[in-house]
Structures are given as C-alpha cells and as structure tokens.
CSV table of C-alpha atoms in Angstrom, one decimal:
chain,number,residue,atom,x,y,z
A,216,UNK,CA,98.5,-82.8,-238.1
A,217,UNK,CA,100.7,-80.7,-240.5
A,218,UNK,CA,101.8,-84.2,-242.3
A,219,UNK,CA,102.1,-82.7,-246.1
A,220,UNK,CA,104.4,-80.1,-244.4
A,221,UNK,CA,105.9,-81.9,-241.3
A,222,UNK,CA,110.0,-81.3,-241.7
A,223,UNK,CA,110.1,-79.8,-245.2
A,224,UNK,CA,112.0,-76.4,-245.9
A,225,UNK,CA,109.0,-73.9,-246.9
A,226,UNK,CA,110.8,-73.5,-250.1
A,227,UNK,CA,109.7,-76.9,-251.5
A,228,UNK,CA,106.4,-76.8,-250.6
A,229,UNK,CA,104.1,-76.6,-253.7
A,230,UNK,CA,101.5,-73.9,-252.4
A,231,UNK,CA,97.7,-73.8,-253.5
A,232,UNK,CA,95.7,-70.9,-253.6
A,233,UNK,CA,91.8,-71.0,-253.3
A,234,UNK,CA,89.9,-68.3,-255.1
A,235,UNK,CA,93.3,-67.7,-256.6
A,236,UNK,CA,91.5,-65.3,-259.7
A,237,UNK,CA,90.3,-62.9,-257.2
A,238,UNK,CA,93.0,-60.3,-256.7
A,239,UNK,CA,94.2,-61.1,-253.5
A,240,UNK,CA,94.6,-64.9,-254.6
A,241,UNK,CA,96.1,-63.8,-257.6
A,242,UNK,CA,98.6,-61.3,-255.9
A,243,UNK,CA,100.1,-64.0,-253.6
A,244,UNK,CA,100.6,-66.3,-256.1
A,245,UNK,CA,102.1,-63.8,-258.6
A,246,UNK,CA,104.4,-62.9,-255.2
A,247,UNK,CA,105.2,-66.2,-254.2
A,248,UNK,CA,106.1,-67.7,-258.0
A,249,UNK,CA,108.3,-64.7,-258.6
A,250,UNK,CA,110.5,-66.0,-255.8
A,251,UNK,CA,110.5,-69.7,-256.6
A,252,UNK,CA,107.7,-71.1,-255.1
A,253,UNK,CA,105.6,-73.8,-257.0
A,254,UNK,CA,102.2,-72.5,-257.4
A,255,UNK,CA,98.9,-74.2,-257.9
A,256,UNK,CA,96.1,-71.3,-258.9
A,257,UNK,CA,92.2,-73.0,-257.6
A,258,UNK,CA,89.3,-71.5,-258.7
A,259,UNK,CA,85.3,-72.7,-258.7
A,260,UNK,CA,86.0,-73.1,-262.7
A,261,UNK,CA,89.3,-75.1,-263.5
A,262,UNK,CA,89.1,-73.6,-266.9
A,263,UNK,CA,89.4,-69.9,-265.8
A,264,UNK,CA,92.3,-71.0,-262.8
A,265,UNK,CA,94.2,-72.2,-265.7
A,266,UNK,CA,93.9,-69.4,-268.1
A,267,UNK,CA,94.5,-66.8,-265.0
A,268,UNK,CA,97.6,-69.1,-263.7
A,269,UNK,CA,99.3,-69.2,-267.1
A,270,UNK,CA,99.1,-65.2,-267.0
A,271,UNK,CA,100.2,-64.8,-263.2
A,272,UNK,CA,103.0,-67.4,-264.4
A,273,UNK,CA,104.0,-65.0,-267.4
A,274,UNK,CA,104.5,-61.8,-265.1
A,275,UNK,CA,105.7,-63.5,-262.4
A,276,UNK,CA,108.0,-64.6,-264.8
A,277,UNK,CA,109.5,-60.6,-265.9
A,278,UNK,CA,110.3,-60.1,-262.0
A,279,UNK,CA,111.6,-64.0,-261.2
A,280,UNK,CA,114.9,-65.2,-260.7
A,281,UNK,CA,115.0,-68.6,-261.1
A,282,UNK,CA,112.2,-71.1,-262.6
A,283,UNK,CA,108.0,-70.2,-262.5
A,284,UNK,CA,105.8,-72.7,-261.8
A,285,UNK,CA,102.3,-71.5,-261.7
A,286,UNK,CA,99.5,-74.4,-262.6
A,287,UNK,CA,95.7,-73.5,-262.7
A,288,UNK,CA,92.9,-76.6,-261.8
A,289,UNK,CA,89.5,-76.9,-259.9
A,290,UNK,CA,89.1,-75.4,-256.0
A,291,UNK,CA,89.5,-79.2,-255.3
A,292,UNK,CA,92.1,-81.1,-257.4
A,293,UNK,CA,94.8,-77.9,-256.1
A,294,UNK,CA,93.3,-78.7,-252.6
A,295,UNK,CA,94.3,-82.1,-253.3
A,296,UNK,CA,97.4,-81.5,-254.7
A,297,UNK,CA,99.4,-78.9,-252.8
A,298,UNK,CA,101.2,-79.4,-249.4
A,299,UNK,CA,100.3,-75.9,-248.0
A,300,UNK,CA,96.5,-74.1,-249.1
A,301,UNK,CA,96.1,-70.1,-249.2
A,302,UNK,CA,92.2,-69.6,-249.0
A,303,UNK,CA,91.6,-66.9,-250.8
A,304,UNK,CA,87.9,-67.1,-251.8
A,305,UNK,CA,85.4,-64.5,-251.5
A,306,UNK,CA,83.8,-64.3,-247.8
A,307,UNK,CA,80.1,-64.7,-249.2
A,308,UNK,CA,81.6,-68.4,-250.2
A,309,UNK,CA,83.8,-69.2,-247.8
A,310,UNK,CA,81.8,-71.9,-245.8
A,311,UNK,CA,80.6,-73.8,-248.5
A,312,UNK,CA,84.0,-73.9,-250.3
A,313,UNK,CA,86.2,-74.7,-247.4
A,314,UNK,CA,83.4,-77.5,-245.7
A,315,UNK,CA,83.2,-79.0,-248.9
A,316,UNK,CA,87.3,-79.4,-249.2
A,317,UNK,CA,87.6,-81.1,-245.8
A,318,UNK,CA,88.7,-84.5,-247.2
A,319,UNK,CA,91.9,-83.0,-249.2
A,320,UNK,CA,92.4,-80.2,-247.2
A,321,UNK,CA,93.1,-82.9,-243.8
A,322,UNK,CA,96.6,-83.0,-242.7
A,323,UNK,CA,97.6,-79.7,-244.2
A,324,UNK,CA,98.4,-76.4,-243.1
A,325,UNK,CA,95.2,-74.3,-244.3
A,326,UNK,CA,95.9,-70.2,-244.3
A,327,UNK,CA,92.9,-68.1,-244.4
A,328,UNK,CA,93.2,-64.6,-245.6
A,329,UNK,CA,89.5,-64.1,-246.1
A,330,UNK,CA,88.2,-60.2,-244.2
A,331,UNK,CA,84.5,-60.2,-243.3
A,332,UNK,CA,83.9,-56.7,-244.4
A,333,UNK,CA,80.5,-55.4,-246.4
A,334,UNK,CA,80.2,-51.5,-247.4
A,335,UNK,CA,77.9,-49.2,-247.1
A,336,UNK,CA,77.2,-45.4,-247.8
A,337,UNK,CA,79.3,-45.1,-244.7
A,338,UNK,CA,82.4,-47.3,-245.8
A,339,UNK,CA,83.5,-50.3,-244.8
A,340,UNK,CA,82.7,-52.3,-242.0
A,341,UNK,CA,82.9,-56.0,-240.3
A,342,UNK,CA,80.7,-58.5,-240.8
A,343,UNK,CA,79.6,-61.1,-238.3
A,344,UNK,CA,81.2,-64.4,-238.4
A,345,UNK,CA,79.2,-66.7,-235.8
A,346,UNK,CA,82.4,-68.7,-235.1
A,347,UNK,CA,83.9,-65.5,-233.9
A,348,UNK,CA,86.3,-64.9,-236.9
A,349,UNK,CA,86.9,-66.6,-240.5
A,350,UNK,CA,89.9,-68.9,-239.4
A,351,UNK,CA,87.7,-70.2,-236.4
A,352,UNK,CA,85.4,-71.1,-238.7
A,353,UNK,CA,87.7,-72.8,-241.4
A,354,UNK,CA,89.0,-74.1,-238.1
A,355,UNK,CA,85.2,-76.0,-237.2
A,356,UNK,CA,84.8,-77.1,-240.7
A,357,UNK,CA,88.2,-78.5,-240.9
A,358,UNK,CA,88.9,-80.6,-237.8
A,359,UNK,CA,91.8,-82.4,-239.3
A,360,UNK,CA,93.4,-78.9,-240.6
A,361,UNK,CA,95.8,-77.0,-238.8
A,362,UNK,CA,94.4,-73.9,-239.8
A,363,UNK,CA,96.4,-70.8,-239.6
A,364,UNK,CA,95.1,-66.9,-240.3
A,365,UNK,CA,97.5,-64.3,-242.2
A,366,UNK,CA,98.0,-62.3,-245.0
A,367,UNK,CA,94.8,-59.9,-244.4
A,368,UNK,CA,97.0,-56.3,-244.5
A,369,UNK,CA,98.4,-57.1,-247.9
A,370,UNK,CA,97.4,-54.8,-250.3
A,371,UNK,CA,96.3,-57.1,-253.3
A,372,UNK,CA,97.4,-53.8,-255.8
A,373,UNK,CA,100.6,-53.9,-254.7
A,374,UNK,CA,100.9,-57.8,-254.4
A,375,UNK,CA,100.2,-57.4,-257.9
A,376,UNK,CA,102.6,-54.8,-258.8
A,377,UNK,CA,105.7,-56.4,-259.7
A,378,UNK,CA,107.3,-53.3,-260.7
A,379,UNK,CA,107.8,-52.9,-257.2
A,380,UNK,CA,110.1,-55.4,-256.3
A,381,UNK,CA,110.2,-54.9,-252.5
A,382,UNK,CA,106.7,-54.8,-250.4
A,383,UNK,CA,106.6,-52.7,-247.1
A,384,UNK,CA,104.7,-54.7,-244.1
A,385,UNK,CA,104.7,-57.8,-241.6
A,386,UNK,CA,101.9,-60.2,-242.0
A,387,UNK,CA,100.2,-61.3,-238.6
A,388,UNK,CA,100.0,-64.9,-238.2
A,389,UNK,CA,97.8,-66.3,-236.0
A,390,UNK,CA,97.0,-69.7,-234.8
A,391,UNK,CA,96.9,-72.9,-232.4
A,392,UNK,CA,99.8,-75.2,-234.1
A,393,UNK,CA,103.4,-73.8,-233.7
A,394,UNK,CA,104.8,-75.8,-236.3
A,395,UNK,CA,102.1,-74.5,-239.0
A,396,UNK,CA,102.1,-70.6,-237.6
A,397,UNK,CA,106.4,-71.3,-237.9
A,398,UNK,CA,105.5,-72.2,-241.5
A,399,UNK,CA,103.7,-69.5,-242.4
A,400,UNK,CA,105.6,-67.2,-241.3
A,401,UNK,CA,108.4,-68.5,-243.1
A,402,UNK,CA,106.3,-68.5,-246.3
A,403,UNK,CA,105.2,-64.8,-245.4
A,404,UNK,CA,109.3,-63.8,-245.2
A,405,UNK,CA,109.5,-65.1,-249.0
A,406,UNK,CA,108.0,-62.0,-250.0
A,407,UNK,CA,110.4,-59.6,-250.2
A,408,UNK,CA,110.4,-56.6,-248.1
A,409,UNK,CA,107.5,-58.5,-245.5
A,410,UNK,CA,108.2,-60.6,-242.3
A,411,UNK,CA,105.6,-63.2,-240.7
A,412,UNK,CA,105.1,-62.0,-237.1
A,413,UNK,CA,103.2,-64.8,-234.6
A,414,UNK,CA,100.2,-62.7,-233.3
A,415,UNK,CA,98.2,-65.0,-230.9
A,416,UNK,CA,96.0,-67.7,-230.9
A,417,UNK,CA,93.2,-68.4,-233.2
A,418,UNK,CA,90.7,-66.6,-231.0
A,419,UNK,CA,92.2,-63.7,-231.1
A,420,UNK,CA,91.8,-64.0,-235.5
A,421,UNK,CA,88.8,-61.8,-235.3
A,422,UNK,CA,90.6,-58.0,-234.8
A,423,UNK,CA,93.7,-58.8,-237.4
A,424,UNK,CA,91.0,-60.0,-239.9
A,425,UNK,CA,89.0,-57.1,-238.8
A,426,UNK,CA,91.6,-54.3,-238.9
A,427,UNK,CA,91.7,-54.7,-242.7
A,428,UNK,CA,88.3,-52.9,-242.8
A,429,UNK,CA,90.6,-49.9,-240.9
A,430,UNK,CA,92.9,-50.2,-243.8
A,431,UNK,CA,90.2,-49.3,-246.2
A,432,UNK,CA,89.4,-46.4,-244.3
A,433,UNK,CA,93.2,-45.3,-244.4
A,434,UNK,CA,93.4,-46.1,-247.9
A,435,UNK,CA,90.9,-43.6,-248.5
A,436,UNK,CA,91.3,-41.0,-246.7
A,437,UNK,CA,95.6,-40.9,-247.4
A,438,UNK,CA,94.8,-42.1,-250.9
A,439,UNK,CA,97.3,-45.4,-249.8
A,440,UNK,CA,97.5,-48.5,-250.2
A,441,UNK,CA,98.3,-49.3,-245.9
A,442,UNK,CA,99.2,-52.4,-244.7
A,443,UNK,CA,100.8,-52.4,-240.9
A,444,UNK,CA,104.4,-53.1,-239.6
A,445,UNK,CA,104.6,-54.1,-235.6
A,446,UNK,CA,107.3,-52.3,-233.8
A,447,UNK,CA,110.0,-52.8,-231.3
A,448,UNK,CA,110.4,-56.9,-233.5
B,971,UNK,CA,79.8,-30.3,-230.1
B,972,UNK,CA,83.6,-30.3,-229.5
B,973,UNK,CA,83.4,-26.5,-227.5
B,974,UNK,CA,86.4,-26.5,-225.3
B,975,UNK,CA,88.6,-27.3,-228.0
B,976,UNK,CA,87.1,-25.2,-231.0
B,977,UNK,CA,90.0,-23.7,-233.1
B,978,UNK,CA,92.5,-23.8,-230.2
B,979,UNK,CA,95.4,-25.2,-230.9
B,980,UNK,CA,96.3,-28.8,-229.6
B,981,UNK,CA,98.9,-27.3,-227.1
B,982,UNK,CA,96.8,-24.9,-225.7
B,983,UNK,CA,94.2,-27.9,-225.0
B,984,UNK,CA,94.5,-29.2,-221.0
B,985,UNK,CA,94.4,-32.6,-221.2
B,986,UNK,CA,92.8,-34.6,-218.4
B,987,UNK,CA,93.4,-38.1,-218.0
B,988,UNK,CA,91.1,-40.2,-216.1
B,989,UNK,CA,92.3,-43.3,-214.6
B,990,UNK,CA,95.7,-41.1,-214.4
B,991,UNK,CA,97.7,-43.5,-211.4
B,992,UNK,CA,97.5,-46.8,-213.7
B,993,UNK,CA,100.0,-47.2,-216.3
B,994,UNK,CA,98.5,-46.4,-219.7
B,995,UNK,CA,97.2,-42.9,-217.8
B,996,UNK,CA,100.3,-42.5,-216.0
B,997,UNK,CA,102.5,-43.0,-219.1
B,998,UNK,CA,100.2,-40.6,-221.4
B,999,UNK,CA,100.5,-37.9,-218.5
B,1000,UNK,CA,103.8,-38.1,-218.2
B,1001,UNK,CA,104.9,-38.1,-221.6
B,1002,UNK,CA,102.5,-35.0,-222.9
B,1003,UNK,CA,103.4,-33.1,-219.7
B,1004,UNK,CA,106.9,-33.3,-221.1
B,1005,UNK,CA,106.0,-32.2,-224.3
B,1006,UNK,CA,104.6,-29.0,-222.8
B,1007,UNK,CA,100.9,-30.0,-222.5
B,1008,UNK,CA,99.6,-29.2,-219.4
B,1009,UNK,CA,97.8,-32.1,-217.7
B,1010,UNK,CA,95.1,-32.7,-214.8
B,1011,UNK,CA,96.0,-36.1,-214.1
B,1012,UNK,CA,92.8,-37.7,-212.5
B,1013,UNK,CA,91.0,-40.7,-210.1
B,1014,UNK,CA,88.6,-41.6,-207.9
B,1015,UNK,CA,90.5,-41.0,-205.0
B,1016,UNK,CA,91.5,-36.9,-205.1
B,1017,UNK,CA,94.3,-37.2,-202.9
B,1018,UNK,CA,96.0,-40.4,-204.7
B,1019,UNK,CA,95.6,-38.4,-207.3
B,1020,UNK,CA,97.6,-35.5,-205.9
B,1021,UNK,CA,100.8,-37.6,-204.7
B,1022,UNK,CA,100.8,-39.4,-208.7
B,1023,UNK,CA,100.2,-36.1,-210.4
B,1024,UNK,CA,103.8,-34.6,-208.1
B,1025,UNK,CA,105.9,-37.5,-208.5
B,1026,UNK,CA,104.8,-37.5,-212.5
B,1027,UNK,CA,105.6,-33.7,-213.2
B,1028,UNK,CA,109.0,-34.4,-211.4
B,1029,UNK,CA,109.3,-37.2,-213.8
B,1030,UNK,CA,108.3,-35.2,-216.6
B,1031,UNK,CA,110.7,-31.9,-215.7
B,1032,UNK,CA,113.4,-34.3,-215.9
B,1033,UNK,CA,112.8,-34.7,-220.0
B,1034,UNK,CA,111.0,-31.2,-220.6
B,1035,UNK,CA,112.2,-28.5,-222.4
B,1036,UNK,CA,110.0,-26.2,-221.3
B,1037,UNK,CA,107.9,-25.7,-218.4
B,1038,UNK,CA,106.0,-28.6,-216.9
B,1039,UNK,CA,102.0,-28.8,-215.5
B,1040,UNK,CA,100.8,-31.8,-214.0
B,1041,UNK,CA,98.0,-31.4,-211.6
B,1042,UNK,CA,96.1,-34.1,-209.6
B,1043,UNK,CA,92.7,-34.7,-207.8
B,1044,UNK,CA,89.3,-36.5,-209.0
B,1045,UNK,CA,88.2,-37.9,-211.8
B,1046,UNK,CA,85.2,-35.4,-211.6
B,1047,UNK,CA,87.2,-32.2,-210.8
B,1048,UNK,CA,89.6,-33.1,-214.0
B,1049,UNK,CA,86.5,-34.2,-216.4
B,1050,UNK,CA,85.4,-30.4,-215.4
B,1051,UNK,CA,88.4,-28.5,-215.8
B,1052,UNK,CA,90.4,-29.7,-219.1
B,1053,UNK,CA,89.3,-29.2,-222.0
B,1054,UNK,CA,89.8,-32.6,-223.6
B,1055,UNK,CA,89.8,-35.7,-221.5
B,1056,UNK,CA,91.5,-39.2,-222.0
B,1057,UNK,CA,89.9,-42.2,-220.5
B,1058,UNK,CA,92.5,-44.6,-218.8
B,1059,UNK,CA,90.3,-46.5,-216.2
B,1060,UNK,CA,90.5,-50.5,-216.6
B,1061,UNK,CA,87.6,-51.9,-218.7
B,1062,UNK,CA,86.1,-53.2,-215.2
B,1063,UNK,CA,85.1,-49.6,-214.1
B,1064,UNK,CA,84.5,-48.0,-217.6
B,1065,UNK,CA,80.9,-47.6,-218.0
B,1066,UNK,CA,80.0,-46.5,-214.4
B,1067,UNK,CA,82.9,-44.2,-214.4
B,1068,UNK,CA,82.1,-42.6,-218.1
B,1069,UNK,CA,78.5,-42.7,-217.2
B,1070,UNK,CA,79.1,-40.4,-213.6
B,1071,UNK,CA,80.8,-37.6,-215.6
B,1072,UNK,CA,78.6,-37.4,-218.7
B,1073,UNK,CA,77.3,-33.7,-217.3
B,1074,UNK,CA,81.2,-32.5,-217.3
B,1075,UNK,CA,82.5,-33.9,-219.9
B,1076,UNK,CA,79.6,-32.4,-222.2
B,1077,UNK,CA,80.4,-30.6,-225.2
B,1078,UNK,CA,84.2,-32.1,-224.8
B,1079,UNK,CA,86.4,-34.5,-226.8
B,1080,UNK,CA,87.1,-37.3,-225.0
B,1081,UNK,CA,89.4,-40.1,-226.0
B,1082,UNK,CA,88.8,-43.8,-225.2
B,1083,UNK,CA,92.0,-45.8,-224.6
B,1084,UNK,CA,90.4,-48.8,-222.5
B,1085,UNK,CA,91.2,-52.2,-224.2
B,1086,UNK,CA,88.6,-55.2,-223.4
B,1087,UNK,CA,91.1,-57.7,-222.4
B,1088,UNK,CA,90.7,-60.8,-219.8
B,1089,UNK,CA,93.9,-63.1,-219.1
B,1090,UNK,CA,93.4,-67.1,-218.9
B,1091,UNK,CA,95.7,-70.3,-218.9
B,1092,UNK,CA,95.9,-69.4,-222.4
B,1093,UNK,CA,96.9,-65.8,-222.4
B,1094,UNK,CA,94.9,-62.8,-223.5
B,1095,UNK,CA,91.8,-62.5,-224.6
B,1096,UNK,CA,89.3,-59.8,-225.9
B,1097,UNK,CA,86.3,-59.0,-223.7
B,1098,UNK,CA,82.8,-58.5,-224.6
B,1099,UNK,CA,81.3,-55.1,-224.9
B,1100,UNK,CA,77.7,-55.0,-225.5
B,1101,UNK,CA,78.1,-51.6,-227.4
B,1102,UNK,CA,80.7,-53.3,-230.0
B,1103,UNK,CA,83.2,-51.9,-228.5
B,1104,UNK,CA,85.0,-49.5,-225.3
B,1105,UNK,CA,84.6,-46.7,-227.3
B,1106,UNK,CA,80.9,-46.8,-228.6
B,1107,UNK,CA,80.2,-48.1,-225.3
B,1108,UNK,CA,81.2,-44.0,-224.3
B,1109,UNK,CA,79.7,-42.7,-227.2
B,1110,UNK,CA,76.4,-44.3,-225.9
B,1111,UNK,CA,77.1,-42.7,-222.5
B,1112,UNK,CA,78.0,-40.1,-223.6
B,1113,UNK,CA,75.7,-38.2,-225.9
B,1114,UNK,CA,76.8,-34.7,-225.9
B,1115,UNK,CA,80.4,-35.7,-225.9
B,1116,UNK,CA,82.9,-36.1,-229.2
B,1117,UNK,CA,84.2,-39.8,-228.6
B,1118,UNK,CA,87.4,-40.7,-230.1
B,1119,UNK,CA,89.2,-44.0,-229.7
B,1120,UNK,CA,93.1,-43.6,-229.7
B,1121,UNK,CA,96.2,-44.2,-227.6
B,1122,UNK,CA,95.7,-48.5,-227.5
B,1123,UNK,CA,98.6,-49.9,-228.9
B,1124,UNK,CA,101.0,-47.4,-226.9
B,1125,UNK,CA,103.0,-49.4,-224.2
B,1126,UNK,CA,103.0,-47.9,-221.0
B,1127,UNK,CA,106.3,-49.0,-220.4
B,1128,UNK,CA,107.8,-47.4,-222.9
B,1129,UNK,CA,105.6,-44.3,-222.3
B,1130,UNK,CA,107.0,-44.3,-218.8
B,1131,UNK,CA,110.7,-44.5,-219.9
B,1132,UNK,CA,112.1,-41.4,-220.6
B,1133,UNK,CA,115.5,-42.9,-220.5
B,1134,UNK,CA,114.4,-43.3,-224.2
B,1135,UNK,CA,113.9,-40.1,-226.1
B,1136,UNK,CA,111.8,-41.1,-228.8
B,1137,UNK,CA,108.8,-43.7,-229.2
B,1138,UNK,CA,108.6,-45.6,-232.1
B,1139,UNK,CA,104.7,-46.3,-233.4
B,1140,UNK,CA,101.6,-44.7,-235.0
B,1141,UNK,CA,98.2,-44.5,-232.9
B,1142,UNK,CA,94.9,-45.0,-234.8
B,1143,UNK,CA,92.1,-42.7,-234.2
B,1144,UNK,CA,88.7,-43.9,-234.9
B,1145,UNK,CA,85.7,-41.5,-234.3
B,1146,UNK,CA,83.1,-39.7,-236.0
B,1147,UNK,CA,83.5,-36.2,-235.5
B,1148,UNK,CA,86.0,-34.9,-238.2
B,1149,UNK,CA,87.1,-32.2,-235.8
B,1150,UNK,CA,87.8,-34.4,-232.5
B,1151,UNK,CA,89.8,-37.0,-234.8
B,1152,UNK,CA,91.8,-34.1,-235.8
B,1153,UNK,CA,92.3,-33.0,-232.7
B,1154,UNK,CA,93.3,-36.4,-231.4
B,1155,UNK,CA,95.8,-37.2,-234.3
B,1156,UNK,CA,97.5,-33.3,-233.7
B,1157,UNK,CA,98.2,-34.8,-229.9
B,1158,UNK,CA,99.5,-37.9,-231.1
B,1159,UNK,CA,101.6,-36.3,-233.3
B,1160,UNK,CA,102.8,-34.6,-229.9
B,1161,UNK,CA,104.4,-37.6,-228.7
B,1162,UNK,CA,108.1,-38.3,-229.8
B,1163,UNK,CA,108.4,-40.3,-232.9
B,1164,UNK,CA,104.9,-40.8,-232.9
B,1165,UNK,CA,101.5,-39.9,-235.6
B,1166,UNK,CA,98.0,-40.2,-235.0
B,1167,UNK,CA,96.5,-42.0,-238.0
B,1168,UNK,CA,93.0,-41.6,-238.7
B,1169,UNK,CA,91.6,-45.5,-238.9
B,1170,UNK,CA,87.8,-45.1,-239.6
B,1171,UNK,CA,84.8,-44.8,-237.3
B,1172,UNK,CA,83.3,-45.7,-234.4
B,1173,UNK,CA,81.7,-48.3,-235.5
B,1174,UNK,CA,85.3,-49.9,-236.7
B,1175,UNK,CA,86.7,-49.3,-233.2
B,1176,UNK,CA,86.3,-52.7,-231.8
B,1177,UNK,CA,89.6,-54.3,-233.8
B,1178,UNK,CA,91.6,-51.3,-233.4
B,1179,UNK,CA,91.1,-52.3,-229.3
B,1180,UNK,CA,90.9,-55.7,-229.8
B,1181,UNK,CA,94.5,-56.1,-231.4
B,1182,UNK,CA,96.1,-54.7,-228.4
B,1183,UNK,CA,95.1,-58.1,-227.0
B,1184,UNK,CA,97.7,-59.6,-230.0
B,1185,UNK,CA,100.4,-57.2,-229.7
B,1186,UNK,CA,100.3,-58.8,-225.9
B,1187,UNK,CA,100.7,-62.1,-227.8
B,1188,UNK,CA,103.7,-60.3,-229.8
B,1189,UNK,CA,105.2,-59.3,-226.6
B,1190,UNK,CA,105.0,-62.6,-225.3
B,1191,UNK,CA,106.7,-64.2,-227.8
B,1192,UNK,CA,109.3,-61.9,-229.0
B,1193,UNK,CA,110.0,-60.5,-225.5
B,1194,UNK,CA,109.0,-56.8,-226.7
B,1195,UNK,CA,106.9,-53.9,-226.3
B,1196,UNK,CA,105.7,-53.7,-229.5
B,1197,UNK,CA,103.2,-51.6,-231.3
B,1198,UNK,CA,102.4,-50.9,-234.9
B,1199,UNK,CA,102.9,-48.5,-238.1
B,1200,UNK,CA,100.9,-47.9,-240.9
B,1201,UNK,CA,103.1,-48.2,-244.1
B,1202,UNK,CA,102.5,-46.2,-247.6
B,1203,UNK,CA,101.0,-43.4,-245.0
C-alpha cells in the first residue's frame, strides 16, 4: 500500500505538497524544508509552483540548519515524483484535483489537510462533504492510496512565520493504515514545538476537519491564532 | 431570555444537572459542589436521585473548602428549581427527556454535554442527529431556553477523582446567546485548572461533540484520559 514509504526513516522522504501556493501549502513546506526535509511545491500552474518554491526555499533557508531543498512543478509531475503528498488545494477543487492524480498518487501515503468551511455574515461554518469528510473522499477517489487526514489546526500565519522558531500544538492524525498514520505523525513531530497524535479512524475525519471552523471563531473573538493540544499524552 | 441567571454571579447560580447518577453528571456534580456551587443533582428516578446526590456531597466535602450542597430527586423537580441546568442524560433519552421539561427550563440556560457516540467492532463512532447536532437538537426543543453546548471533552474519570487536585483541559462553549456563553465559560473556569473557551455557535456544535468520539480513539491508543487545549488563547 504505503510502497514509496514502506521502511524509510520520515527524514528521507522527499514530501510534495498540492496547492502548495496557497498559504497553508506554502506554510508546511516553508516548515518542513527549514528542518531538512526535501520539498516538492505543486500547484495547477508549474510556472507559479516554481517561482513560489524558490521563495519558500529562500526563507526557509534564514531559519534552516542544514541544506534546503524546495522544488516547484505541476499538481502532477510532484504527485509523481514525491514519496509522501500533502494535499493542500482549495476545497472548491479538491475532487477534481485529487481524482485526477489517482495514477501517481497509488501506493503513496496521501495527507489531506483540506477544511470544508464557507463563511457567511455569521462566520464560518462546515460544508457538506457527501463522503462524510474530505479524507473519506480522497479515500474513494484514491483506492490504491493510503490516505491519511492531519494538519487542519495549523495556523497557516504562523506556519509561515519563521521568526518563531517553535510552533505550539499537536496535529490530529487520522486514518485506516497504521504504518501511514505512524508516518505522519512522525512527519508532523519534525515541526518543532508540534507532536502527531493518532485520533481515530478515517470516519471519524469529519469533526477534526470540522473543528478548524471553531478555530476561526476563536481566532476572532481572542484575536489568536488557536490551534489545539490534547491532554493527559 | 436567560432570567434566572441575569447579572448574578456564576457562584450564586444553582446548577442542576440532569442525568446526575451517570458519570459525566456525576463527575460535573461532584466537582462544582466542591468548588462551592451548590447543586440539584437530578433523574428520572427521584429517590436514585436522593441516595447519588448523598454519597456525592460526602465525596465532595472530602475536597471542599467551604461548605458543600448537593441535593437530589427528579429530573423535573431540578429543571424547576436551579437556575441553570446541565444536560447529562445518554444521547438515547435526550430528545424525550429535553422535550418533557421545556415548560421548566424556560427562560433558563441550559448546557448540553450529551455526545452522539455508538460503539462497533471498530470502536467509536459519531451518531446522527437530525438537528446537526445534541445541542441544536435542544435548542429546537427548547425555544424559550438559552442553549449552550459545553462540558464534552471533560473525562468523567478524572472529574470523579479528587485524589487529583487539579484538571488539566479547556472546555469549548458553543452557543448563541452572548450572555449564556459567558455564563457557561465563568463555570468552567470554576473547575480546577480548567477555562471555558468560547468556540462559535450553535450551528458549529456538531464537531465540538463529535471529537469526543476521537479523544476516545486517543484514549485507546495512548491509554489516557485525554482532553484538549486551545493554544495562543
């Protein structure tokens, strides 16, 4: 299932990110390469990944340690390419993108950080996935996938600012394959100051993509930027 | 709207607690009666009730600094006398018990802790609630009432365990009355080492329930009671 993975230390997988220009794409990867990890930045328009992954490679660059790899290229050549793929597109697109990158996503862990949530003039709120969550429906398009859901509480403005050099929250992970949720939740413990904790089953993806709409509401009224730690782990 | 507790403040409020003799009640009960808070503990049966309330205002004297009140009998009785009533009953008997009591509990606030959750081969799973969720499912019951949701991710054994001082964890409070979420997050606030956080409406209540069904996952897996925290809050 998890070949491109299967046995590898997390620190050697190259990582893709899909939708990697929009800022939550773009704050993992910034994350991730500060600490080492090879990076490939997807977007729709392989022209715009690689101008965006040249600049996340710069800054990651100020806060890194050792060597920054970030490489921009099509939604599909970095879907080819990496061992591990971040989906990180826009909700609106997420079917269309994810069916259509079934071939290269197969035998790959697949994490889906995509939150149904629209706003209106009374906030934020969730909208309806009829597979139940996003990760159950990356799941259906992507039968030969292990498909994993996590890093919906990170704040994509702090991701992004690497003049903090230590975040402040646990990223759920939740799926079916232990070997691919163990994966991601080592990948998750790469950022500094975060921990991957396993949080259920793929059914139960809905509420932890969903409580990022609550997280808005905090972030309002505390004027915060809230992500969630789980206690008494 | 919220009349009974109107300007008081939070420890003057009696708190009621429906479903009182299972453990999320029981644990709430004893742990504000400790805190001072005086508390009709409630349940169908008036006289089960009775014995609970004694043996958890023993309990309670045992950790109180000041005096303790913990009193017992039905549901009904306790939905008429305090002044702001917690609903503890399992999800089975929610909406015929809420319904009974809408004339009592008119013009109070009352707090929703009932998690949809069903148990398979599988583990946990999040129920159905035709409203969207426990809480709006009270709200709709209860027109003339100020519905909060609050109190889910609390465990009750550590609630019950005051061979620990201290709780560690923040409760989310969804509702839609500015005053009654107030109200709700001063009483969290009551509980040692805890805050109430406000999380967003009523409408964004159905993940703040549902991911008590993953923190059974945590629990499960990490051999914990765990809850959450809001971080930059």
């Amino acid at each position: 299932m998890t070949a491109a993975a299967q046995g590898r230390p997390v620190e050697e997988l190259v990582v893709g990110v899909l939708g990697g220009t929009g800022p939550q794409g773009r704050g993992l990867a910034v994350r991730l390469a500060a600490v080492g990890q090879r990076v490939l930045l997807g977007s729709r328009d392989g022209d715009r990944a690689r101008e965006v992954a040249a600049s996340v490679g710069e800054r990651a660059a100020t806060a890194a340690v050792g060597e920054v790899s970030v490489q921009g290229g099509s939604n599909t050549d970095v879907a080819g390419a990496a061992d591990l793929v971040v989906v990180a597109v826009p909700f609106a697109g997420h079917a269309d993108t994810v069916a259509a990158l079934a071939a290269p996503l197969a035998g790959k862990v697949v994490v889906d950080c995509v939150v149904p949530m629209g706003f209106d003039e009374l906030g934020a709120y969730v909208l309806d996935v009829p597979e139940g969550s996003v990760a159950q429906q990356a799941a259906a398009l992507l039968p030969d996938s292990a498909v994993v859901g996590a890093f919906h509480h990170v704040s994509a403005v702090l991701l992004e600012d690497l003049s903090r050099p230590t975040l402040d929250g646990d990223v759920l992970v939740v799926g079916d394959d232990r070997a691919a949720t163990d994966t991601v939740q080592a990948l998750a413990g790469r950022l500094p100051g975060m921990r991957g904790v396993y949080a259920g089953r793929l059914r139960n993806a809905r509420q932890v993509e969903a409580l990022t709409v609550n997280l808005v509401s905090v972030n309002r009224r505390y004027k915060a930027h809230a992500g969630i730690r789980v206690t008494d782990v």
